Structure formats: structure tokens, C-alpha cells
Coordinates of C-alpha atoms and ligand atoms in Angstrom, one line a residue:
M5 CA -18.4 -28.9 -33.8
K6 CA -15.3 -27.3 -32.3
M7 CA -16.5 -24.1 -30.7
Y8 CA -14.4 -21.6 -28.7
D9 CA -14.5 -18.0 -27.5
V10 CA -11.0 -17.5 -29.1
V11 CA -8.8 -19.4 -31.5
I12 CA -5.2 -18.3 -31.5
V13 CA -3.1 -19.2 -34.6
G14 CA 0.5 -19.8 -33.5
G15 CA 2.0 -21.2 -30.3
G16 CA 5.1 -19.1 -29.9
I17 CA 5.7 -16.8 -26.9
I18 CA 3.1 -14.3 -28.3
G19 CA 0.3 -16.9 -28.8
G20 CA 1.1 -18.7 -25.6
S21 CA 1.1 -15.5 -23.5
I22 CA -2.2 -14.4 -24.9
A23 CA -3.7 -17.8 -24.2
F24 CA -2.5 -17.6 -20.6
D25 CA -4.1 -14.1 -20.2
L26 CA -7.4 -15.0 -21.9
A27 CA -7.7 -18.3 -20.0
R28 CA -7.3 -16.4 -16.7
R29 CA -10.2 -14.2 -17.9
N30 CA -12.3 -17.4 -18.1
L31 CA -12.5 -17.6 -21.9
R32 CA -12.6 -20.9 -23.8
V33 CA -9.3 -20.6 -25.7
V34 CA -7.6 -23.0 -28.2
V35 CA -4.1 -22.4 -29.5
L36 CA -3.2 -24.1 -32.8
D37 CA 0.3 -24.7 -34.0
R38 CA 1.4 -26.7 -37.0
Q39 CA 4.4 -28.1 -35.1
E40 CA 5.6 -28.4 -31.5
F41 CA 4.9 -25.3 -29.5
M42 CA 7.6 -22.7 -28.9
H43 CA 10.1 -24.1 -31.4
E44 CA 10.6 -21.1 -33.7
A45 CA 11.7 -17.5 -33.0
S46 CA 10.7 -17.8 -29.3
W47 CA 13.0 -20.8 -28.8
A48 CA 15.9 -19.1 -30.7
A49 CA 15.9 -15.7 -28.9
A50 CA 18.7 -14.4 -26.7
G51 CA 16.4 -13.1 -24.0
M52 CA 17.5 -9.5 -23.6
L53 CA 14.7 -7.4 -22.1
S54 CA 15.7 -4.0 -23.4
P55 CA 13.3 -1.2 -24.3
A56 CA 16.1 0.8 -25.8
P57 CA 15.7 1.5 -29.6
D58 CA 18.4 -0.2 -31.7
C59 CA 17.7 2.2 -34.7
P60 CA 15.6 5.4 -35.3
A61 CA 12.7 3.3 -36.7
A62 CA 12.3 1.6 -33.4
I63 CA 11.8 4.8 -31.4
P64 CA 7.9 4.6 -31.5
L65 CA 8.2 1.2 -29.8
V66 CA 9.8 2.6 -26.6
P67 CA 6.6 3.3 -24.6
L68 CA 5.3 -0.2 -25.3
G69 CA 8.7 -1.7 -24.5
R70 CA 8.9 0.2 -21.2
A71 CA 5.3 -0.8 -20.3
S72 CA 6.1 -4.4 -21.0
L73 CA 9.3 -4.4 -19.0
A74 CA 7.4 -2.9 -16.1
L75 CA 4.9 -5.8 -16.4
Y76 CA 7.6 -8.5 -16.4
P77 CA 8.0 -9.2 -12.6
K78 CA 4.3 -9.8 -12.2
F79 CA 4.1 -11.7 -15.4
V80 CA 6.9 -14.2 -14.5
D81 CA 5.4 -14.6 -11.0
A82 CA 2.0 -15.5 -12.5
V83 CA 3.6 -17.9 -14.9
K84 CA 5.6 -19.5 -12.1
D85 CA 2.6 -19.8 -9.9
A86 CA 0.5 -21.4 -12.6
S87 CA 3.2 -23.7 -14.0
G88 CA 5.6 -24.4 -11.1
L89 CA 8.4 -23.8 -13.5
R90 CA 11.4 -21.3 -13.6
T91 CA 11.9 -18.7 -16.2
G92 CA 15.4 -17.5 -15.7
F93 CA 14.3 -13.9 -15.2
R94 CA 17.2 -11.7 -14.0
T95 CA 17.4 -8.0 -13.1
G96 CA 20.7 -6.1 -12.7
G97 CA 21.1 -4.2 -15.9
A98 CA 23.2 -4.2 -19.1
I99 CA 26.5 -2.6 -20.0
E100 CA 26.8 -1.0 -23.4
V101 CA 30.4 -1.0 -24.5
I102 CA 31.7 1.3 -27.3
C103 CA 34.7 -0.1 -29.1
H104 CA 34.8 2.0 -32.3
G105 CA 34.4 5.5 -33.7
E106 CA 34.5 8.7 -31.6
A107 CA 33.7 6.9 -28.4
E108 CA 33.2 9.9 -26.1
R109 CA 30.8 11.6 -28.6
E110 CA 28.9 8.4 -29.1
L111 CA 28.6 7.9 -25.4
S112 CA 27.1 11.4 -24.9
T113 CA 24.7 10.7 -27.8
L114 CA 23.7 7.3 -26.3
V115 CA 23.1 8.8 -22.8
A116 CA 21.1 11.8 -24.2
L117 CA 19.0 9.6 -26.5
H118 CA 18.1 7.3 -23.6
H119 CA 17.3 10.2 -21.2
G120 CA 15.1 11.8 -23.9
L121 CA 13.1 8.6 -24.1
G122 CA 12.8 8.3 -20.3
L123 CA 15.3 5.4 -20.1
A124 CA 18.0 5.1 -17.4
C125 CA 21.5 5.2 -18.8
E126 CA 24.7 6.5 -17.1
P127 CA 28.3 6.8 -18.4
L128 CA 30.4 4.2 -16.7
P129 CA 34.2 4.9 -16.5
L130 CA 36.1 2.0 -18.0
D131 CA 37.9 1.1 -14.7
E132 CA 34.5 0.8 -13.0
A133 CA 33.1 -1.1 -15.9
R134 CA 36.0 -3.6 -15.6
K135 CA 35.5 -3.9 -11.8
M136 CA 31.9 -4.8 -12.5
E137 CA 32.8 -7.1 -15.5
P138 CA 36.5 -8.1 -15.5
A139 CA 35.9 -9.8 -18.9
I140 CA 35.5 -6.5 -20.7
G141 CA 38.4 -6.3 -23.2
R142 CA 41.1 -3.7 -24.1
E143 CA 39.2 -2.7 -27.2
A144 CA 36.6 -0.9 -25.1
R145 CA 36.8 2.9 -25.4
A146 CA 33.8 3.9 -23.4
A147 CA 30.9 2.3 -21.5
A148 CA 27.4 3.0 -20.2
L149 CA 25.3 1.3 -17.6
L150 CA 21.6 0.6 -18.4
P151 CA 20.5 -0.3 -14.8
D152 CA 16.9 -1.1 -15.5
E153 CA 17.4 -3.7 -18.2
C154 CA 16.7 -7.3 -17.5
S155 CA 17.1 -10.7 -19.2
I156 CA 15.3 -14.0 -19.3
E157 CA 16.0 -17.5 -20.6
P158 CA 13.5 -17.7 -23.5
R159 CA 13.5 -21.5 -23.7
A160 CA 12.7 -21.8 -20.0
L161 CA 10.1 -19.0 -20.3
S162 CA 8.5 -20.7 -23.3
V163 CA 8.0 -24.0 -21.6
A164 CA 6.7 -22.3 -18.5
V165 CA 4.2 -20.1 -20.4
Q166 CA 3.0 -23.1 -22.3
A167 CA 2.4 -25.0 -19.1
A168 CA 0.8 -22.0 -17.4
A169 CA -1.6 -21.5 -20.3
S170 CA -2.6 -25.1 -20.1
S171 CA -3.0 -25.1 -16.4
A172 CA -5.2 -22.0 -16.6
G173 CA -7.5 -23.9 -18.9
A174 CA -6.4 -23.1 -22.5
T175 CA -6.4 -26.0 -25.0
L176 CA -3.0 -26.3 -26.8
L177 CA -3.0 -28.4 -30.0
S178 CA 0.2 -29.0 -31.9
G179 CA 0.4 -30.5 -35.4
V180 CA -2.6 -28.5 -36.5
E181 CA -1.9 -26.2 -39.4
V182 CA -4.2 -23.3 -40.1
A183 CA -4.8 -23.1 -43.9
S184 CA -7.3 -20.2 -44.0
L185 CA -9.6 -18.0 -42.0
A186 CA -13.3 -19.1 -41.9
H187 CA -15.9 -16.4 -42.6
D188 CA -19.6 -16.0 -41.7
G189 CA -20.6 -13.2 -44.1
K190 CA -18.2 -10.3 -43.5
K191 CA -17.2 -11.6 -40.0
C192 CA -14.3 -13.8 -39.2
A193 CA -15.9 -16.8 -37.5
G194 CA -12.9 -19.2 -37.0
V195 CA -10.2 -21.0 -38.9
K196 CA -10.0 -23.9 -41.3
T197 CA -7.1 -26.3 -40.9
S198 CA -5.1 -28.0 -43.7
S199 CA -7.0 -31.2 -43.0
G200 CA -10.3 -29.4 -43.5
E201 CA -11.5 -29.1 -39.9
I202 CA -13.1 -25.9 -38.8
Y203 CA -12.5 -24.3 -35.4
H204 CA -15.3 -21.9 -34.8
A205 CA -14.7 -18.9 -32.5
K206 CA -16.0 -15.4 -31.7
E207 CA -12.5 -14.0 -32.1
V208 CA -9.4 -15.2 -34.0
V209 CA -6.0 -14.0 -32.9
L210 CA -3.3 -14.1 -35.6
A211 CA 0.0 -14.8 -33.9
A212 CA 1.9 -16.9 -36.4
G213 CA 5.2 -15.1 -36.3
C214 CA 6.9 -14.4 -39.6
W215 CA 4.6 -16.9 -41.3
S216 CA 1.5 -14.8 -40.6
S217 CA 1.6 -13.2 -44.0
Q218 CA 1.4 -16.7 -45.7
I219 CA -2.2 -17.3 -44.5
P220 CA -4.5 -16.3 -47.3
G221 CA -6.1 -12.9 -46.8
V222 CA -3.8 -11.9 -44.0
E223 CA -0.9 -10.2 -45.9
P224 CA -2.7 -6.9 -46.5
Y225 CA -2.9 -6.4 -42.7
A226 CA 0.3 -8.3 -41.7
P227 CA 3.0 -8.2 -44.4
T228 CA 5.4 -10.1 -42.1
L229 CA 8.8 -11.3 -43.4
P230 CA 11.5 -13.5 -41.9
V231 CA 14.7 -12.0 -40.7
R232 CA 17.2 -14.6 -39.8
G233 CA 19.4 -14.4 -36.7
Q234 CA 22.2 -16.8 -36.0
M235 CA 23.3 -17.5 -32.4
A236 CA 25.9 -19.5 -30.5
A237 CA 26.3 -20.7 -26.9
L238 CA 29.8 -20.7 -25.3
R239 CA 30.9 -22.3 -22.1
H240 CA 33.8 -20.7 -20.3
S241 CA 35.5 -21.2 -16.9
G242 CA 36.6 -17.6 -16.2
A243 CA 34.9 -15.3 -13.7
P244 CA 31.1 -15.4 -14.4
I245 CA 29.8 -12.5 -16.5
R246 CA 27.0 -10.9 -14.5
H247 CA 25.5 -8.4 -16.9
V248 CA 24.2 -8.4 -20.5
L249 CA 27.1 -6.9 -22.5
R250 CA 26.4 -5.2 -25.8
S251 CA 28.5 -3.4 -28.4
E252 CA 27.9 -2.0 -31.8
R253 CA 28.7 -5.4 -33.3
G254 CA 27.0 -7.9 -31.0
Y255 CA 26.0 -9.0 -27.5
L256 CA 26.6 -11.5 -24.7
V257 CA 23.8 -12.8 -22.5
P258 CA 24.9 -14.8 -19.4
R259 CA 22.8 -17.8 -18.3
G260 CA 23.3 -18.6 -14.6
M261 CA 26.2 -17.5 -12.4
E262 CA 27.9 -20.8 -11.8
S263 CA 31.3 -21.7 -13.3
P264 CA 31.7 -23.0 -15.9
Q265 CA 29.2 -20.5 -17.2
T266 CA 27.1 -20.6 -20.4
V267 CA 27.0 -17.3 -22.3
V268 CA 24.7 -16.9 -25.3
V269 CA 26.2 -14.7 -28.1
G270 CA 24.5 -13.1 -31.1
S271 CA 23.3 -12.2 -33.6
T272 CA 23.1 -11.7 -37.3
I273 CA 20.3 -9.8 -39.1
E274 CA 19.8 -11.4 -42.5
N275 CA 17.1 -11.4 -45.2
A276 CA 17.5 -15.0 -46.3
G277 CA 13.9 -16.0 -46.8
Y278 CA 12.6 -18.8 -44.7
E279 CA 15.8 -20.8 -44.9
K280 CA 17.0 -21.7 -41.4
R281 CA 20.7 -22.3 -42.1
I282 CA 23.7 -21.7 -39.9
T283 CA 26.6 -20.3 -42.0
S284 CA 30.3 -20.0 -41.3
G285 CA 30.2 -16.3 -42.1
G286 CA 27.4 -15.7 -39.7
I287 CA 29.0 -17.6 -36.9
E288 CA 32.4 -15.9 -37.6
K289 CA 30.7 -12.5 -37.3
I290 CA 29.0 -13.2 -33.9
L291 CA 32.1 -14.9 -32.4
S292 CA 34.4 -12.1 -33.5
A293 CA 32.0 -9.5 -31.9
A294 CA 31.9 -11.6 -28.7
N295 CA 35.7 -12.0 -28.6
E296 CA 36.2 -8.3 -29.0
L297 CA 33.8 -7.6 -26.1
A298 CA 35.3 -10.2 -23.8
P299 CA 38.5 -11.6 -25.2
E300 CA 38.8 -14.5 -22.8
L301 CA 35.8 -16.0 -24.5
A302 CA 38.2 -16.9 -27.3
N303 CA 39.1 -20.0 -25.2
A304 CA 35.5 -20.9 -24.5
E305 CA 34.0 -24.1 -25.8
I306 CA 31.3 -23.7 -28.5
T307 CA 28.4 -25.8 -27.1
E308 CA 25.6 -25.0 -29.5
T309 CA 24.9 -23.0 -32.6
W310 CA 21.4 -22.3 -33.9
C311 CA 19.3 -19.8 -35.8
G312 CA 15.7 -18.5 -35.8
L313 CA 13.4 -16.3 -38.0
R314 CA 12.3 -13.1 -36.4
P315 CA 8.9 -11.8 -37.5
G316 CA 10.0 -8.6 -39.3
T317 CA 7.6 -5.9 -40.7
P318 CA 8.2 -3.2 -43.4
D319 CA 8.5 -0.5 -40.7
Q320 CA 10.1 -2.6 -38.0
L321 CA 7.1 -2.1 -35.7
P322 CA 4.7 -4.8 -34.4
I323 CA 1.3 -5.4 -35.8
L324 CA -1.3 -5.3 -33.0
G325 CA -5.0 -4.8 -32.8
P326 CA -8.3 -5.3 -34.6
V327 CA -9.0 -4.6 -38.3
D328 CA -12.0 -3.9 -40.5
V329 CA -13.2 -7.5 -40.3
D330 CA -15.1 -8.3 -37.1
G331 CA -13.7 -11.1 -35.0
L332 CA -10.1 -10.8 -36.3
V333 CA -7.3 -9.5 -34.2
F334 CA -3.6 -9.3 -34.9
A335 CA -0.6 -9.9 -32.6
T336 CA 2.4 -10.4 -34.8
G337 CA 5.5 -8.7 -36.3
H338 CA 7.4 -8.4 -33.0
Y339 CA 10.7 -8.6 -34.9
R340 CA 13.6 -8.3 -32.4
N341 CA 11.5 -7.7 -29.3
G342 CA 8.9 -10.4 -29.0
I343 CA 10.2 -11.7 -25.7
L344 CA 10.3 -8.3 -24.2
L345 CA 6.8 -7.4 -25.6
A346 CA 5.0 -10.6 -24.6
P347 CA 3.5 -9.4 -21.3
A348 CA 2.2 -6.1 -22.8
T349 CA 0.9 -7.8 -26.0
A350 CA -1.0 -10.4 -23.9
K351 CA -2.5 -7.7 -21.7
L352 CA -3.5 -5.5 -24.7
I353 CA -5.2 -8.4 -26.6
G354 CA -6.8 -9.7 -23.4
E355 CA -8.3 -6.3 -22.6
W356 CA -9.4 -5.7 -26.2
I357 CA -11.2 -9.0 -26.4
T358 CA -12.9 -8.8 -23.1
E359 CA -13.4 -5.0 -22.5
R360 CA -12.9 -3.3 -25.9
R361 CA -10.4 -0.9 -24.2
V362 CA -6.6 -1.0 -23.8
F363 CA -4.2 0.3 -21.3
L364 CA -2.0 2.2 -23.7
D365 CA -2.2 3.8 -27.1
W366 CA -1.7 1.0 -29.7
D367 CA -2.8 3.0 -32.8
P368 CA 0.8 3.3 -34.1
F369 CA 0.8 -0.5 -34.3
S370 CA -2.6 -0.9 -36.0
P371 CA -2.6 -3.5 -38.9
L372 CA -4.7 -1.0 -40.8
R373 CA -1.6 1.1 -41.4
F374 CA -0.7 -1.2 -44.3
T375 CA -4.1 -1.3 -46.1
P376 CA -4.4 0.6 -49.4
A377 CA -6.8 3.2 -48.0
N378 CA -4.3 4.3 -45.4
A379 CA -1.3 4.0 -47.7
D380 CA -3.1 6.4 -50.1
R381 CA -4.0 8.8 -47.3
S382 CA -0.5 9.0 -46.1
A383 CA 0.8 9.5 -49.7
T384 CA -1.5 12.5 -50.2
A385 CA -1.0 14.0 -46.7
Ligands
LIG23 C1 18.3 -14.9 -33.0 C2 17.2 -14.2 -32.3 C3 17.4 -13.5 -31.2 C4 16.4 -12.8 -30.5 N1 16.6 -12.1 -29.4 C5 15.6 -11.5 -28.7 C6 15.8 -10.8 -27.5 O1 16.9 -10.8 -27.0 N2 14.8 -10.2 -26.9 C7 13.5 -10.1 -27.4 O2 12.6 -9.5 -26.9 N3 13.3 -10.8 -28.6 C8 14.3 -11.4 -29.3 N4 14.1 -12.0 -30.5 C9 12.8 -11.9 -31.1 C10 11.7 -12.8 -30.6 O3 12.3 -14.1 -30.5 C11 10.5 -12.8 -31.5 O4 10.0 -11.5 -31.7 C12 9.3 -13.6 -30.8 O5 9.8 -14.9 -30.4 C13 8.2 -13.8 -31.8 O6 7.3 -14.7 -31.1 P1 6.0 -15.2 -32.0 O7 5.2 -16.1 -31.0 O8 5.3 -14.1 -32.7 O9 6.7 -16.1 -33.1 P2 7.3 -17.6 -33.2 O10 8.0 -17.9 -31.9 O11 8.0 -17.7 -34.4 O12 6.0 -18.5 -33.2 C14 5.1 -18.5 -34.3 C15 4.4 -19.9 -34.3 O13 3.4 -19.9 -35.3 C16 3.3 -21.2 -35.8 N5 2.7 -21.1 -37.1 C17 3.1 -20.5 -38.2 N6 2.2 -20.6 -39.2 C18 1.2 -21.4 -38.8 C19 0.0 -21.9 -39.3 N7 -0.4 -21.7 -40.6 N8 -0.8 -22.7 -38.5 C20 -0.4 -23.0 -37.3 N9 0.7 -22.5 -36.7 C21 1.5 -21.7 -37.4 C22 4.8 -21.6 -35.9 O14 4.9 -23.0 -36.0 C23 5.4 -21.0 -34.6 O15 5.3 -22.0 -33.6 C24 15.1 -12.8 -31.1 C25 14.8 -13.5 -32.2 C26 15.9 -14.2 -32.8 C27 15.6 -15.1 -34.1

């Protein structure tokens, strides 16, 4: 009989980081993934570590994002110590460039919004912005510096987290598809695989990204849906870009400081089901945004294009915590922020499973917010 303290469904950055945390707490942990680990959204991500909200719906996420960013330096050190591998973590900030609309008014709104949320953000005169980043183009009308933001190389981080979890004692099994939850009376007591094997556990952590909702019985708690994002990597020989550069239309994330330099550019936000397809319209959109931000990239070589499926949710917030079924815990729906939120998610789930307390208020992210009882209550409130 396969018996563990915890079974984690899904070996992306979320499942892997939770496994690393729980294994260090001396629990017997197994992570099951139906394919190679870290080959879905976590592999596709750009790697911006930005707690700033990208729309009003994301404002409740800011405290969790800030907490996770603060955990990052220790998290990457621990991953590096356990795995011996690099993660490409970089501090140094991001520059937000405004190219359209009433730039000065948008800049004041941006700065005020950030300050109101406790995030550092200062207006950056364009001549200073260009001294810091000569690549910034003539279309720029205003700019702001977000000095605390960081970035990471998601593929390097993913490989390192996987190795770290394994060296801390977690068992990682690829090619094992979870077909359903296994119950013992009302309690969740493990999972059943598509080949009929049962993995018994005291706790099951659901971390299957946008596919979480496809596991029978999970959808009422985790109505995740895929949101496609297309990306491209460019190699250019100009002066290396040092900061993450963002505009209303897209972003650039530098990888390394050597010349020729690789810059990752993105991304689209598409409701295209589970189809992972790169389209000419998608690539045209992200390249034109990149070329507007940094026109010399028009001469860069396109070295790779790819896409991934973000785990979206109806309210754009993650799905974290226990439900009304004992032994079942959720860690999914991280949408556009799963790389940023991995350290805080791992800490929250680790604390909940071992101590039944957590370091910050995670009620806004409870899976129970989607269940009919709560939907009815909010409808009559
Ligand atoms: C283009 C793009 C850019 C992004 N940029 C950023 C960024 O800059 N910063 C940031 O913070 N976030 C970013 N994200 C978001 C981030 O990548 C995701 O939120 C995060 O990777 C989600 O991790 P996950 O482990 O939940 O899901 P995934 O990485 O998708 O992993 C889920 C895993 O579950 C497995 N699985 C599914 N069903 C089953 C089953 N039944 N049985 C067994 N295994 C199963 C899958 O095979 C997969 O390996 C980006 C995403 C995309 C697509």
C-alpha cells in the first residue's frame, strides 16, 4: 500500500514548492504529475516578481504578493542550498513606461495607487529613464521606477525547486495521472490514478494548475480555467537591458547581462480553451509592444516562441486553503502570479498542514467562496 503524510497533485512551481516546504518539515510527501514536472505554466512564465495589481480585481492580492516577494531571497537561498542550482533571481526594480493617453495624469494615478497599497513607485523623468535604460524608445511619454520589484528565470527556478524538493526527501513521480480523489467516509484519504492505483495520505493538496477543475468533485471548490499567454525570446546585441520594462501593451524581461542578451517578451491574455497554439496575431501583438518600448529590438533575432496556460479563476484570485472535506487542501488558481506567489503559498500550506495556523489572512482566497452556500449568502447580503 502506498501511504504518505501528504499527496500533492501537480508538479508545477506550486506543487514543487509545497513539496519542498513539507519535506523540510519532515513529512512523507509524494508529488504526482501526469507528465514531466514543471512543463506547463511554470515553464512558460516570464518571471516578473511584481506585487502591483494589473487590474482592480487583483487589489486584494497585494498583501499576499508583498509577503511572497519579501520571502523570495530566503526561498531562493534555501532552494540553492538544497539543489546546488541557480535560479536567476535578480533584484534592481522595474520601469513602467507610459506611451499612450494622458501620460502625466496616468503617471500620477499609477504612483498614487502604488503608494496607497504600500508599494514603492516614483516618477522617473524620461531623460533619467533613458540614462538607466538607453533602449527606451521615443514613444515613451512618462515613466515610473518600481525599485523593489525583482525577476527570476522560471525554467531555472523550476528545475532547482524540483531538485531541492527531491533532495529534501519528497518523492516526485512523473507520468502518474490523478483520476479522482479517494474518500474514507466523508474524509479525503488519498487519490486514485488513471491506472487504478491508490495513494493513501492524511492530506491531499490540489495543485494541478488550470486542470484542477477537471478532477471529479473539485470544480465546486476550484473552478479553474485556462488563460493562454504567448511569449517570445529575442536575442539582441545592443546595450544590455537591466530592468524589467513594462508598458500598457506588454513587457520585456532581461535574462543575464552579457551581450548578445536574451530578452523575454510577452504576453497575450486569451480565453482559447486548453489549446496551446502560437498564432501569428498573438506574436505580432507582443512583438509590436516590445518594439514600441525598445525600438532597437526590431533588429533582434527571434530565438524562441512558446505559450502556456495560466490557471485562471472567475474572480482572478488564487484558491488557497482547506474546505468542508477533511484532508483536502487547495493551492491553485494563481493566474498571472504563480511564480511570485510560490514562496508564500508553500509557507501557508506547510503551516496549515503541520500547525493549523497561517502567517497571514488567507480567507479572501478560500475555496469555499465558490460553493453554493456562500454564493447564496453573498447574493442575499
Ligand atoms: C505566458 C505566461 C507568463 C507568465 N508570467 C508570469 C510572471 O511573470 N510572474 C508570475 O508570477 N507568474 C507568471 N505566470 C503565471 C505562472 O506561470 C502560473 O501562475 C504558475 O506557473 C502556476 O503554477 P502551477 O504549479 O499552479 O501550475 P502549472 O505549472 O501549470 O502546473 C500544473 C501541473 O499539474 C499537472 N496536472 C494537471 N492535471 C493533473 C492530473 N490530473 N494528475 C496529475 N498531474 C496533473 C500538470 O501536468 C502540470 O505539470 C505566467 C504564465 C504564463 C502562461
